[in-house]
PDB file of C-alpha atoms and ligand atoms in Angstrom:
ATOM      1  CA  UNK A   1      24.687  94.969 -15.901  1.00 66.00           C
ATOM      2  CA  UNK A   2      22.660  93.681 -13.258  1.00 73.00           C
ATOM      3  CA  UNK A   3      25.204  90.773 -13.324  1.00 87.00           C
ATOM      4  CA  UNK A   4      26.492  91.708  -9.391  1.00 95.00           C
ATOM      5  CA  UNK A   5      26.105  88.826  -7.003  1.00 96.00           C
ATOM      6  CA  UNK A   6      25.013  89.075  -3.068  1.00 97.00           C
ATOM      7  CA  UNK A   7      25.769  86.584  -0.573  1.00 98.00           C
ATOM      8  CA  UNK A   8      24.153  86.712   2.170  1.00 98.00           C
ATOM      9  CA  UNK A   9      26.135  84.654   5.098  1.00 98.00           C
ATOM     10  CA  UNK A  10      24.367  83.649   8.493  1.00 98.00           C
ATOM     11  CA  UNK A  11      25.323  81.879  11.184  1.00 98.00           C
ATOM     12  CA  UNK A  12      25.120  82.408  15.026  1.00 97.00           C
ATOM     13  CA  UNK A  13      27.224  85.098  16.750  1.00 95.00           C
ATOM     14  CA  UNK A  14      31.037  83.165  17.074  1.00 96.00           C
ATOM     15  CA  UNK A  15      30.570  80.847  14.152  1.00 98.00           C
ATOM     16  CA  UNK A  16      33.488  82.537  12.129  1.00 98.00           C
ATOM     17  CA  UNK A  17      31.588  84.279   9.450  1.00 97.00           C
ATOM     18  CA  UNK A  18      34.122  87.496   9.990  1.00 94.00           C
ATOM     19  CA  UNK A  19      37.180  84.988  10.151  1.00 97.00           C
ATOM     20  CA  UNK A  20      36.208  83.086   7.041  1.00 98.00           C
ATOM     21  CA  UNK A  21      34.931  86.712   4.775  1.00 96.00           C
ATOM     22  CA  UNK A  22      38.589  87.885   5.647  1.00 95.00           C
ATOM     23  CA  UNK A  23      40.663  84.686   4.431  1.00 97.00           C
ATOM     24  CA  UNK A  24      38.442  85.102   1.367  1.00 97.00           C
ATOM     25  CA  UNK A  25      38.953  88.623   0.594  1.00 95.00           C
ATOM     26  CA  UNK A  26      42.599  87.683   0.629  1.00 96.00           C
ATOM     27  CA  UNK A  27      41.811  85.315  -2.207  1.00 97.00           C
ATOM     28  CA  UNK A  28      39.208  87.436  -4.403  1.00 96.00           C
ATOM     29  CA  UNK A  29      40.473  90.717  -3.835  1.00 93.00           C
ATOM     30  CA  UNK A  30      38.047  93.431  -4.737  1.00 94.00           C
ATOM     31  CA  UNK A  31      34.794  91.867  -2.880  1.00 96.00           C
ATOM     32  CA  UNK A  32      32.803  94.312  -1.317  1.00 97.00           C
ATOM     33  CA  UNK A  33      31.290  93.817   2.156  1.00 97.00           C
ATOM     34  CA  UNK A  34      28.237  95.661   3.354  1.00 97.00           C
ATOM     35  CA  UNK A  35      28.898  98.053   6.555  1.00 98.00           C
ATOM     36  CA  UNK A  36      25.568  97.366   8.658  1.00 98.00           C
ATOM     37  CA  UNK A  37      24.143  99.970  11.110  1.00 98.00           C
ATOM     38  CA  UNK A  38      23.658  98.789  14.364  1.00 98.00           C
ATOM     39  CA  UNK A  39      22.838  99.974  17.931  1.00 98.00           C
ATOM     40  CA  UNK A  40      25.313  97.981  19.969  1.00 95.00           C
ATOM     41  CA  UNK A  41      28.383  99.748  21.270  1.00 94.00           C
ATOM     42  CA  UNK A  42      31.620  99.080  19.297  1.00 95.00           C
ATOM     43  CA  UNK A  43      34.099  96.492  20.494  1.00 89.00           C
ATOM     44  CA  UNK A  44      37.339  97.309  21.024  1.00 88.00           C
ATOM     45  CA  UNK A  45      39.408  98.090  18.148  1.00 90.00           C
ATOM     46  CA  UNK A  46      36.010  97.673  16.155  1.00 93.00           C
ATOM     47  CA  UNK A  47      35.628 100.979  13.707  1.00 96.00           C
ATOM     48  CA  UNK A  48      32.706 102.941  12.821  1.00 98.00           C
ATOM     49  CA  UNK A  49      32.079 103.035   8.956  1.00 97.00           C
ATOM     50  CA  UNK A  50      34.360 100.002   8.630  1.00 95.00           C
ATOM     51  CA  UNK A  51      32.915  97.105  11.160  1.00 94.00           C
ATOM     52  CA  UNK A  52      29.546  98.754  11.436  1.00 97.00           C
ATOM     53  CA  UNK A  53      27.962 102.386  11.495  1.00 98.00           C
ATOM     54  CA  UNK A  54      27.190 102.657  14.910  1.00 98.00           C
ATOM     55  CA  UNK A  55      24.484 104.696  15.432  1.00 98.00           C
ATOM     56  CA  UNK A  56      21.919 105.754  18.255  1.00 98.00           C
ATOM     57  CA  UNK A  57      18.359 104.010  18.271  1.00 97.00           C
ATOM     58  CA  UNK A  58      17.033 107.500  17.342  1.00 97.00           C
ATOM     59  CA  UNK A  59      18.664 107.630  14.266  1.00 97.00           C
ATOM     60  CA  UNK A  60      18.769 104.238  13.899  1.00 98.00           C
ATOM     61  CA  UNK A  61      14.525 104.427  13.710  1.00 97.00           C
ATOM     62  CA  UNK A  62      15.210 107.359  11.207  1.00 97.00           C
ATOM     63  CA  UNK A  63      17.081 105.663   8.646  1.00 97.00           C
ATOM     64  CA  UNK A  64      14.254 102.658   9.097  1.00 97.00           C
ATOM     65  CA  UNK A  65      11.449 105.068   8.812  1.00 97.00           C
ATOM     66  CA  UNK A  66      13.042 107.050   5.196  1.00 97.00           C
ATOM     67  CA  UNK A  67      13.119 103.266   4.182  1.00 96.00           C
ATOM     68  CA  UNK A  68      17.101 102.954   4.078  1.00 96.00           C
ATOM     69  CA  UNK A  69      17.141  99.452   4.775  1.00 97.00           C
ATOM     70  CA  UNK A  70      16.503  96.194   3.116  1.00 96.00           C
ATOM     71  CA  UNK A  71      15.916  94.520   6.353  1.00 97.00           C
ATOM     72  CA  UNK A  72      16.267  95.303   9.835  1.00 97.00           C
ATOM     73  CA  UNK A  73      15.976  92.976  13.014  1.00 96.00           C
ATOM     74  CA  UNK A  74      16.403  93.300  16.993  1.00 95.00           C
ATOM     75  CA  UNK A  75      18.765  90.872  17.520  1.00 92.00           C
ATOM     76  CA  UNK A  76      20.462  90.122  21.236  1.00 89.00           C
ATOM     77  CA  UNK A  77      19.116  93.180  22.609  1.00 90.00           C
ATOM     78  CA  UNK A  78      20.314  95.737  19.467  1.00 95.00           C
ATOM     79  CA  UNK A  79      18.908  96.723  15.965  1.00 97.00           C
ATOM     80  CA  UNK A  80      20.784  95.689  13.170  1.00 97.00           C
ATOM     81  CA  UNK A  81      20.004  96.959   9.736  1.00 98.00           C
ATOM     82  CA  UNK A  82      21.814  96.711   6.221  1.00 98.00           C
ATOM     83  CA  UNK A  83      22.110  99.731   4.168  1.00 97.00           C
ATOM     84  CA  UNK A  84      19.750  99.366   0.909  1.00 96.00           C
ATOM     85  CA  UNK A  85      22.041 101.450  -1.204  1.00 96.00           C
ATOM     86  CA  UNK A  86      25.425  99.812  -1.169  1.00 96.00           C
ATOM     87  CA  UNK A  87      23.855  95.705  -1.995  1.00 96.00           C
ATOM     88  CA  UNK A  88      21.528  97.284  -4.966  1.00 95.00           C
ATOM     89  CA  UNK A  89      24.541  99.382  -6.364  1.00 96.00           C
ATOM     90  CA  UNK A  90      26.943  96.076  -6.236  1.00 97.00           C
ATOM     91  CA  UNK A  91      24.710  93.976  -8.113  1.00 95.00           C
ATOM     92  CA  UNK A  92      23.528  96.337 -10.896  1.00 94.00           C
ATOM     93  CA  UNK A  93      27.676  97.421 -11.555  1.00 95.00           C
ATOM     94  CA  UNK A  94      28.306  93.812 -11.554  1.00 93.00           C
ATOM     95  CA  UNK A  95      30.196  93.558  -8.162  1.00 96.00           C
ATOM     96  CA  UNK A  96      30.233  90.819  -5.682  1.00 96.00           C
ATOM     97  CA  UNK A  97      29.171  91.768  -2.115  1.00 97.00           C
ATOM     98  CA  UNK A  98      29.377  90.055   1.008  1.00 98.00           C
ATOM     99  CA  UNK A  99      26.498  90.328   3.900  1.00 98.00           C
ATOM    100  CA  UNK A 100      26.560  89.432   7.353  1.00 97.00           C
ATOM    101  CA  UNK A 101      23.210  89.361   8.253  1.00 98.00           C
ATOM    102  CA  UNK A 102      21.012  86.949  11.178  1.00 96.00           C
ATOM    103  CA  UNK A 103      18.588  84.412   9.806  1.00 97.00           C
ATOM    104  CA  UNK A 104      15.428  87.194  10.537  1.00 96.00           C
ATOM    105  CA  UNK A 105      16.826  89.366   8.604  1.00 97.00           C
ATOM    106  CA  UNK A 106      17.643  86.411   5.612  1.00 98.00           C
ATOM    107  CA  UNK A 107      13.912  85.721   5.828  1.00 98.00           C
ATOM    108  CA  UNK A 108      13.060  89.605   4.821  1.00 97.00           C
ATOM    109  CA  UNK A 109      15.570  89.618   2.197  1.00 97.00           C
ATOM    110  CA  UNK A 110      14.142  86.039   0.574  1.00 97.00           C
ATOM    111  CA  UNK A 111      10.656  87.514   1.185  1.00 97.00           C
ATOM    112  CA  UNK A 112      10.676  90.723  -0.294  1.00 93.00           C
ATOM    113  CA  UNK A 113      13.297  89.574  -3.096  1.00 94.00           C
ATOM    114  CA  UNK A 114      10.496  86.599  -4.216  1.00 96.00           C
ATOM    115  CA  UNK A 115       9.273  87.115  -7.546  1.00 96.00           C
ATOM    116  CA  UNK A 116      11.668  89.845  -8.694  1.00 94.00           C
ATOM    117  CA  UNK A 117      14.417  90.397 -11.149  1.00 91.00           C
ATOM    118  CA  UNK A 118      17.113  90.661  -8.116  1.00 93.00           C
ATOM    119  CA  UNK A 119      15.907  87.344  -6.682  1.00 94.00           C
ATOM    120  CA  UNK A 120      18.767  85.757  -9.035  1.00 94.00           C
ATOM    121  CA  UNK A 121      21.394  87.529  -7.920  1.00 96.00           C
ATOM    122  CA  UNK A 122      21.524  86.344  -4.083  1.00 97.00           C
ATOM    123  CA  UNK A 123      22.858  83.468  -2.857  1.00 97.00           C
ATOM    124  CA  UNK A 124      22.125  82.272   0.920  1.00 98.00           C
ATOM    125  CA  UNK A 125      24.967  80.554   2.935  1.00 98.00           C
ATOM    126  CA  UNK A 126      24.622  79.306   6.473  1.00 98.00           C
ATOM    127  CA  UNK A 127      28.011  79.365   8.546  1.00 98.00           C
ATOM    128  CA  UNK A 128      28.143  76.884  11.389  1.00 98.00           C
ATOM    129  CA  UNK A 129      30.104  75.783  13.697  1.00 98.00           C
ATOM    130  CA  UNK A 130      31.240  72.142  14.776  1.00 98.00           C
ATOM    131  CA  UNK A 131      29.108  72.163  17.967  1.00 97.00           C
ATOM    132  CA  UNK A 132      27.170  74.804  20.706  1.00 96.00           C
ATOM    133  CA  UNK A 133      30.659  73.457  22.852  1.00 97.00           C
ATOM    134  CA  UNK A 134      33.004  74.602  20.333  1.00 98.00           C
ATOM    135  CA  UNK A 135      30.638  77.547  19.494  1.00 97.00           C
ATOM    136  CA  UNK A 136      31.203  78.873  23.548  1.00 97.00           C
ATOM    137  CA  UNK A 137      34.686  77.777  23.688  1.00 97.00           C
ATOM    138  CA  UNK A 138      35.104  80.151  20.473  1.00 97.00           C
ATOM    139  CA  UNK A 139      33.335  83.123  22.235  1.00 95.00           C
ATOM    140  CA  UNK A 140      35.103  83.405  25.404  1.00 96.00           C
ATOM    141  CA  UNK A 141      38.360  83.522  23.575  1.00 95.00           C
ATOM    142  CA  UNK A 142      37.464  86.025  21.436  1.00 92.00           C
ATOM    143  CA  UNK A 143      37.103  87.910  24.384  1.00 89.00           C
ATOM    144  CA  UNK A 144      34.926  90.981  23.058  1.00 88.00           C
ATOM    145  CA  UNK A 145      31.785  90.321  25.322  1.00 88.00           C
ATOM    146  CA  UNK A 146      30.508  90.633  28.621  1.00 91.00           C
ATOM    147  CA  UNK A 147      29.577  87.517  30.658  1.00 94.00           C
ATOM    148  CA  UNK A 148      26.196  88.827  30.089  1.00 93.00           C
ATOM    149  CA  UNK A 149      26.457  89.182  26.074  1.00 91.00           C
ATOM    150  CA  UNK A 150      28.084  85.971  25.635  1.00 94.00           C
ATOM    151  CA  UNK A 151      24.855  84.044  27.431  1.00 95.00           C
ATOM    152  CA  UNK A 152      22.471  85.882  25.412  1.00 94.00           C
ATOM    153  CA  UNK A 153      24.439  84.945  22.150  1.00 94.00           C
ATOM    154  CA  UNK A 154      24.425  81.435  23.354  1.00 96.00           C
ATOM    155  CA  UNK A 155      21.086  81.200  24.338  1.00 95.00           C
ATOM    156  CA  UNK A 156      19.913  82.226  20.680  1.00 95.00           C
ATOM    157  CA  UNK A 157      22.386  79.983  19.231  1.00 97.00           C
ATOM    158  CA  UNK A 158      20.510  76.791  19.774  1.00 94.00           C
ATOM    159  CA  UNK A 159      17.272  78.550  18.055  1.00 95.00           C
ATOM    160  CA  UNK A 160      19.552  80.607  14.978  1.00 96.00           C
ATOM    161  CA  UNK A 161      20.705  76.638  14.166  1.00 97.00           C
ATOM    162  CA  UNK A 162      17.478  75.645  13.704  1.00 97.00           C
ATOM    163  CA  UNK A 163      17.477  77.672  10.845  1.00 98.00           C
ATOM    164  CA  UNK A 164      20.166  76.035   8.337  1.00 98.00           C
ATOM    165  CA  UNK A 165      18.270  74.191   5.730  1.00 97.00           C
ATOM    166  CA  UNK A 166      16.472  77.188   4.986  1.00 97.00           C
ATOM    167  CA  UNK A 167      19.901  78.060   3.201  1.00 98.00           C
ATOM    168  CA  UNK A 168      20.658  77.035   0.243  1.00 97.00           C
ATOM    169  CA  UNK A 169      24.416  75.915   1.458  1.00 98.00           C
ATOM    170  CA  UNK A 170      25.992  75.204   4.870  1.00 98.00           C
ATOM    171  CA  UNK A 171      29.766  75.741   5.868  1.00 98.00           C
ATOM    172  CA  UNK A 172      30.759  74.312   9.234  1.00 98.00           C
ATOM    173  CA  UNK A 173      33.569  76.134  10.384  1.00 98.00           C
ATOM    174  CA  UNK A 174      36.283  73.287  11.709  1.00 98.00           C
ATOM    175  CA  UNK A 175      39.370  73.966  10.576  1.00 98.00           C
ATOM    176  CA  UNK A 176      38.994  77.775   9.328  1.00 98.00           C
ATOM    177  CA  UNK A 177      41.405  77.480   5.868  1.00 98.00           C
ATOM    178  CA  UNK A 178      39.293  75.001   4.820  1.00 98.00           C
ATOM    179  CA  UNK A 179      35.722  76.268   5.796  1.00 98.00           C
ATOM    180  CA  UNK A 180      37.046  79.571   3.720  1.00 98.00           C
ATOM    181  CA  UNK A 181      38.364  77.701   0.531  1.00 98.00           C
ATOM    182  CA  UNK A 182      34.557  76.388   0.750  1.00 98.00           C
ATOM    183  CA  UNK A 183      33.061  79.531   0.570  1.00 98.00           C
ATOM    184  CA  UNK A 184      35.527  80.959  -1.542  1.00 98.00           C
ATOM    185  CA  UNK A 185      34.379  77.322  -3.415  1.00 98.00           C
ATOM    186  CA  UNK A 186      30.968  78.838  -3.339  1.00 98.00           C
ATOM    187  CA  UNK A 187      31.060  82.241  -4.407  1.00 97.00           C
ATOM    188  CA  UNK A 188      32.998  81.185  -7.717  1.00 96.00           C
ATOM    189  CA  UNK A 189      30.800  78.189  -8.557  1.00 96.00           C
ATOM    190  CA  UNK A 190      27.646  81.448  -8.167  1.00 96.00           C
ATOM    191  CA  UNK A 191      29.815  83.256 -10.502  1.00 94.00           C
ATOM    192  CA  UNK A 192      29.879  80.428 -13.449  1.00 93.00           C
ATOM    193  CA  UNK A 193      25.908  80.320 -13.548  1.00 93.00           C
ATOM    194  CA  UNK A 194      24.658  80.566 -16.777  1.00 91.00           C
ATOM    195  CA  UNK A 195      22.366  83.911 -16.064  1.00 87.00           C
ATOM    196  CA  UNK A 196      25.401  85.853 -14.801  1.00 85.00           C
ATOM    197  CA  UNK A 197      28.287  84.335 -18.071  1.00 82.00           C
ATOM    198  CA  UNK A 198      28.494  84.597 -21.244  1.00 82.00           C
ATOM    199  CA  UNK A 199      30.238  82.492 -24.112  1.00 85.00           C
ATOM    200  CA  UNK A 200      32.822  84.361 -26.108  1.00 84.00           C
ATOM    201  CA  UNK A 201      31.707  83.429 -29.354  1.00 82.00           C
TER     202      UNK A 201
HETATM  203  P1  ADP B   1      31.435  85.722  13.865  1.00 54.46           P
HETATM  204  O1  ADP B   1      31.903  86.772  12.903  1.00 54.46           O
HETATM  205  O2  ADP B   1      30.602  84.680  13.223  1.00 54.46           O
HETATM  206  O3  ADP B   1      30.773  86.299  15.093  1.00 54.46           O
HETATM  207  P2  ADP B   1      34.296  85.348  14.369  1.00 54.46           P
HETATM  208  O4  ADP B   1      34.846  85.299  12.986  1.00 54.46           O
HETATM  209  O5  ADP B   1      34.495  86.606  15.154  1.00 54.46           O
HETATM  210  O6  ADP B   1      32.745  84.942  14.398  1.00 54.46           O
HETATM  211  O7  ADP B   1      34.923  84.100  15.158  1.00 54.46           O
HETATM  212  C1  ADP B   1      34.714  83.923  16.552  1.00 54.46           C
HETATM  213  C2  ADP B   1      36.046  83.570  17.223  1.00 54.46           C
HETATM  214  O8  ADP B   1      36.430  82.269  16.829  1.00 54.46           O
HETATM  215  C3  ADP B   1      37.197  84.500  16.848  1.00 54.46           C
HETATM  216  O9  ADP B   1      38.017  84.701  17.978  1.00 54.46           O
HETATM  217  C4  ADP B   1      37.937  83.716  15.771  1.00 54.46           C
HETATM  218  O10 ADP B   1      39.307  84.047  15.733  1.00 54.46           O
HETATM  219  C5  ADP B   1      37.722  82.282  16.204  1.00 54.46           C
HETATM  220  N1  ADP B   1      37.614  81.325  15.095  1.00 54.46           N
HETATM  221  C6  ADP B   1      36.939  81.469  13.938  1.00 54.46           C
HETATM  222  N2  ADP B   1      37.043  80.365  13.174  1.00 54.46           N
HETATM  223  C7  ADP B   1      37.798  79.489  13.870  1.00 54.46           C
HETATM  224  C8  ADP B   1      38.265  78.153  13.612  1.00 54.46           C
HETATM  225  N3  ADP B   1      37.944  77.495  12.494  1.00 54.46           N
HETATM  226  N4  ADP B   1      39.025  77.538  14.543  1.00 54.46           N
HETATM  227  C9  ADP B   1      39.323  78.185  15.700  1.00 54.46           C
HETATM  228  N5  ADP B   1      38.931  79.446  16.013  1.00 54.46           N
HETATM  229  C10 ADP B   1      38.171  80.091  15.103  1.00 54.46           C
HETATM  230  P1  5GP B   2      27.688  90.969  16.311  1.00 54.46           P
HETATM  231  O1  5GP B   2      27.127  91.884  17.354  1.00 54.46           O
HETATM  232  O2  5GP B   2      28.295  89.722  16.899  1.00 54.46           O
HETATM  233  O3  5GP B   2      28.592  91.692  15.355  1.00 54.46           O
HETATM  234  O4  5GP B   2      26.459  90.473  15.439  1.00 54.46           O
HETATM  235  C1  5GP B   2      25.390  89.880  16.067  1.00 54.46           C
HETATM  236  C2  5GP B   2      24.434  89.304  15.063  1.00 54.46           C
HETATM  237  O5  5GP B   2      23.901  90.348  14.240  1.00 54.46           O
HETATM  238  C3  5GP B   2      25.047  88.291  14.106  1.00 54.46           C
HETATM  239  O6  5GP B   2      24.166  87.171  14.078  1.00 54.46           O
HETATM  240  C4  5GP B   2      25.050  88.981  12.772  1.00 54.46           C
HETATM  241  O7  5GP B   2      24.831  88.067  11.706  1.00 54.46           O
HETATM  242  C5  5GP B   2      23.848  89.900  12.912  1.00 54.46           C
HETATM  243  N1  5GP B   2      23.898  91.060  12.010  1.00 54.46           N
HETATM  244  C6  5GP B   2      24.957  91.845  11.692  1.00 54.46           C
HETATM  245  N2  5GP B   2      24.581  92.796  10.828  1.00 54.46           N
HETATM  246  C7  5GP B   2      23.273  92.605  10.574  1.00 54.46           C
HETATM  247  C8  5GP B   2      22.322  93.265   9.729  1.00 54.46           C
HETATM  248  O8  5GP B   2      22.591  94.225   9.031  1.00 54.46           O
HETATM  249  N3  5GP B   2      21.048  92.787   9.768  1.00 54.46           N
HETATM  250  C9  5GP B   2      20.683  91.732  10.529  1.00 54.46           C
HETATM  251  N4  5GP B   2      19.417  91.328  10.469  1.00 54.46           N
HETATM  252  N5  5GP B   2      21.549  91.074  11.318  1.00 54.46           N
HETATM  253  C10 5GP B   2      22.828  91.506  11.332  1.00 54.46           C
END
């Protein structure tokens, strides 16, 4: 027990980090991925309780205030938080769980995770794309923001980069098979470390 294993993926808004956790899942069925809550609207065909909870900032400064979240961070213009419950549950029944969290939030997680027994079980994986071009090529064709949304997610781009080596691996997302057999790559080479095996004798 205890034996779960949380990845924590980052990466700025467009990178593929949504594109490369489903090709994996496909892979490793029976990965869990933690449902954030967030105040941004939904996009369409986005789904509460499956994409995100969406939630109002009242409630949203609620579930922060009764402690419900490992971390929480304002990021473009809306909270984002990730549900304490669901991470802590996966790694003590020996699951593995996939976050999509910004680097502020990463930071928290690393911080508040130094020095204690669950510090083992995380792994921290930056997702990044070939280049800002490719980045704003990639979020116009998506197609799920406003003019408005997809400058602000550019504009933080260039700083969320800076942020990479404080991971312990990077992923650029070129072609997307092979940035997810990477990952995929990744998560089982976490799984073969020594504190999380055991040799049957
Ligand atoms: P994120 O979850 O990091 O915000 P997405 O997974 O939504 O990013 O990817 C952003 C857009 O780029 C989507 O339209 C997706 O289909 C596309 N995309 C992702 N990876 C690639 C890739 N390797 N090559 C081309 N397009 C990609
Ligand atoms: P999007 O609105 O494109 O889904 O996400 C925007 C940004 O919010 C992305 O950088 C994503 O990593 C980040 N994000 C999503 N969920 C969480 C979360 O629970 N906590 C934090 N800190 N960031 C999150």
């Amino acid at each position: 027990m205890n034996n779960g294993l949380a990845i924590i993926l980052s990466g700025p808004s467009g990178a593929g980090k949504s594109t490369l956790v489903h090709k994996v899942n496909q892979w490793m069925p029976g990965i869990l991925f933690s449902i954030s809550c967030t105040t941004r609207a939904p996009r369409p065909g986005e789904q509460d309780g499956v994409d995100y909870h969406f939630t109002t900032i009242e409630d949203f400064e609620k579930g922060k205030d009764r402690g419900d979240f490992l971390e929480y961070a304002f990021v473009h213009g809306n909270y984002y938080g990730t549900p304490k419950a669901p991470m802590l549950s996966a790694i003590q029944n020996d699951q593995i769980i996939l976050l999509d969290i910004d680097v502020q939030g990463a930071r928290q997680i690393r911080e508040c995770l130094k020095g204690t027994d669950l510090e083992k079980s995380v792994e921290y994986v930056f997702v990044a794309p070939p280049s800002l071009e490719v980045l704003e090529k990639r979020l116009r064709n998506r197609g799920t923001e406003t003019e408005e949304a997809i400058l602000k997610r550019l504009k933080n781009a260039r700083g969320e980069m800076d942020a990479w080596q404080e991971y312990q691996y990077l992923v650029v997302n070129d072609d997307a098979e092979t940035a997810a057999r990477k990952l995929e790559a990744i998560l089982r080479a976490a799984l073969c470390k020594t504190h999380r095996s055991s040799w049957p004798q």
